[in-house]
GROMACS .gro file of C-alpha atoms in nm:
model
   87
    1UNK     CA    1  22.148   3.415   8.784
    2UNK     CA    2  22.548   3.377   8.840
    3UNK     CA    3  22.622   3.731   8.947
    4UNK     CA    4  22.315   3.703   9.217
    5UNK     CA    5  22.456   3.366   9.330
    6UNK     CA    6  22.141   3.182   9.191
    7UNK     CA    7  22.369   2.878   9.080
    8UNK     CA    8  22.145   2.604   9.045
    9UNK     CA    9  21.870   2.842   8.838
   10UNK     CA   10  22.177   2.934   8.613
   11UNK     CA   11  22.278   2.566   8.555
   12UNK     CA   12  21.911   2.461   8.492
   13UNK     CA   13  21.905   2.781   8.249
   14UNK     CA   14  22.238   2.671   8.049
   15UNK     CA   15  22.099   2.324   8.015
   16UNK     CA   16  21.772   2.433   7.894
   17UNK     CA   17  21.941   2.620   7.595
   18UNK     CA   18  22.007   2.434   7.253
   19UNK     CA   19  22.253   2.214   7.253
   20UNK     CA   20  22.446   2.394   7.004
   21UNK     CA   21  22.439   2.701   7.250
   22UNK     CA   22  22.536   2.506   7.548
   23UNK     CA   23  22.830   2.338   7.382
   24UNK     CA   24  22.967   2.712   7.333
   25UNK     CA   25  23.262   2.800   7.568
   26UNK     CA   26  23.147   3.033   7.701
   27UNK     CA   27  22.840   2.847   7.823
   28UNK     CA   28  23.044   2.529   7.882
   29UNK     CA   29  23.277   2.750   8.099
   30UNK     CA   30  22.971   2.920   8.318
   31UNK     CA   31  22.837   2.616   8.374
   32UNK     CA   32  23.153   2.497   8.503
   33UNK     CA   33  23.165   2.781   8.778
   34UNK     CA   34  22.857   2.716   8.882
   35UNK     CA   35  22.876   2.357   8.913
   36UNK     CA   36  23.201   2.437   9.115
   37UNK     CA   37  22.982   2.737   9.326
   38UNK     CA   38  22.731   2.424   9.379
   39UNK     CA   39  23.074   2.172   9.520
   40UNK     CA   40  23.030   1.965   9.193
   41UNK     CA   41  23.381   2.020   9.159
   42UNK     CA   42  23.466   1.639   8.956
   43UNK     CA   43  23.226   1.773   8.693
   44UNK     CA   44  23.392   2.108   8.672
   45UNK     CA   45  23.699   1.959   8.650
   46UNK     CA   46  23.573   1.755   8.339
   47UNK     CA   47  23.425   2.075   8.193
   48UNK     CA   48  23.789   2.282   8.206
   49UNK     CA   49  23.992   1.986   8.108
   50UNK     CA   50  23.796   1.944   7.795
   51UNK     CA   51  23.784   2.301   7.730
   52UNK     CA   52  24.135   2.385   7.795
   53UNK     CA   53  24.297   2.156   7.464
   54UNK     CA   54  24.085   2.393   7.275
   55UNK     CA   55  24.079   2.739   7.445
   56UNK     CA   56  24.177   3.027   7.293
   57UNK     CA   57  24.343   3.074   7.658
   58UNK     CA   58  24.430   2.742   7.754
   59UNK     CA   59  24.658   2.904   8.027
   60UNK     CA   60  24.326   3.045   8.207
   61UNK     CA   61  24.188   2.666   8.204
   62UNK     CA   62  24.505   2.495   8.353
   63UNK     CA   63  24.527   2.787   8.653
   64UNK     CA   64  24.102   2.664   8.689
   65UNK     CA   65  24.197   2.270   8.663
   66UNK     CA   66  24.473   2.358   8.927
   67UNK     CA   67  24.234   2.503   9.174
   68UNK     CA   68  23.961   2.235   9.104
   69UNK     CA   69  24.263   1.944   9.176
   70UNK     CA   70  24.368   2.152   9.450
   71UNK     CA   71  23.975   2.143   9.604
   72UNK     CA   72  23.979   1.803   9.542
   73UNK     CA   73  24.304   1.708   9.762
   74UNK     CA   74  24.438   1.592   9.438
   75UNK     CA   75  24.765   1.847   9.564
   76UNK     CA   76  25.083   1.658   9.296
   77UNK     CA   77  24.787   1.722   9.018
   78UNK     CA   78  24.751   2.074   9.137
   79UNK     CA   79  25.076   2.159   9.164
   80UNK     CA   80  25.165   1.981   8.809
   81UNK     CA   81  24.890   2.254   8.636
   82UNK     CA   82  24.990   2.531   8.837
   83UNK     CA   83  25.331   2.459   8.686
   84UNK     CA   84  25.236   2.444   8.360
   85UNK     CA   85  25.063   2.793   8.391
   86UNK     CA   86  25.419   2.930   8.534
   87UNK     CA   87  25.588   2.765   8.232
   0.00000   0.00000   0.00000
């Protein structure tokens, strides 16, 4: 459903998984793109800043919470995680 732009039948599909499968990164971080795709940006924001503390990648997550802030008009927030990716 993501790669043919079918965001909201992706995002029903993630939540209809069991809930141990949807808490799974991977999951948690697809349903986070979509939600973005769909301009629920606040809730993708909440998605990457919870999975960034415990990323394998957490530099991936901050540049993704930069560009979510950054969407939002939240620029000094933006700029702060876009920092900490260049750090």
């Amino acid at each position: 459903y993501f790669r043919s732009k079918h965001f909201a039948a992706a995002v029903e599909q993630i939540r209809l998984l069991p809930e141990d499968d949807q808490r799974t990164e991977s999951a948690q971080s697809l349903l986070a793109n979509c939600l973005g795709e769909l301009g629920e940006v606040e809730e993708q924001l909440a998605i990457y800043q919870r999975l960034a503390p415990m990323a394998k990648d957490p530099l991936a997550y901050n540049l993704r919470i930069g560009l979510a802030l950054r969407t939002l008009g939240r620029f000094k927030e933006a700029a702060a995680a876009f920092r900490a990716v260049l750090a």
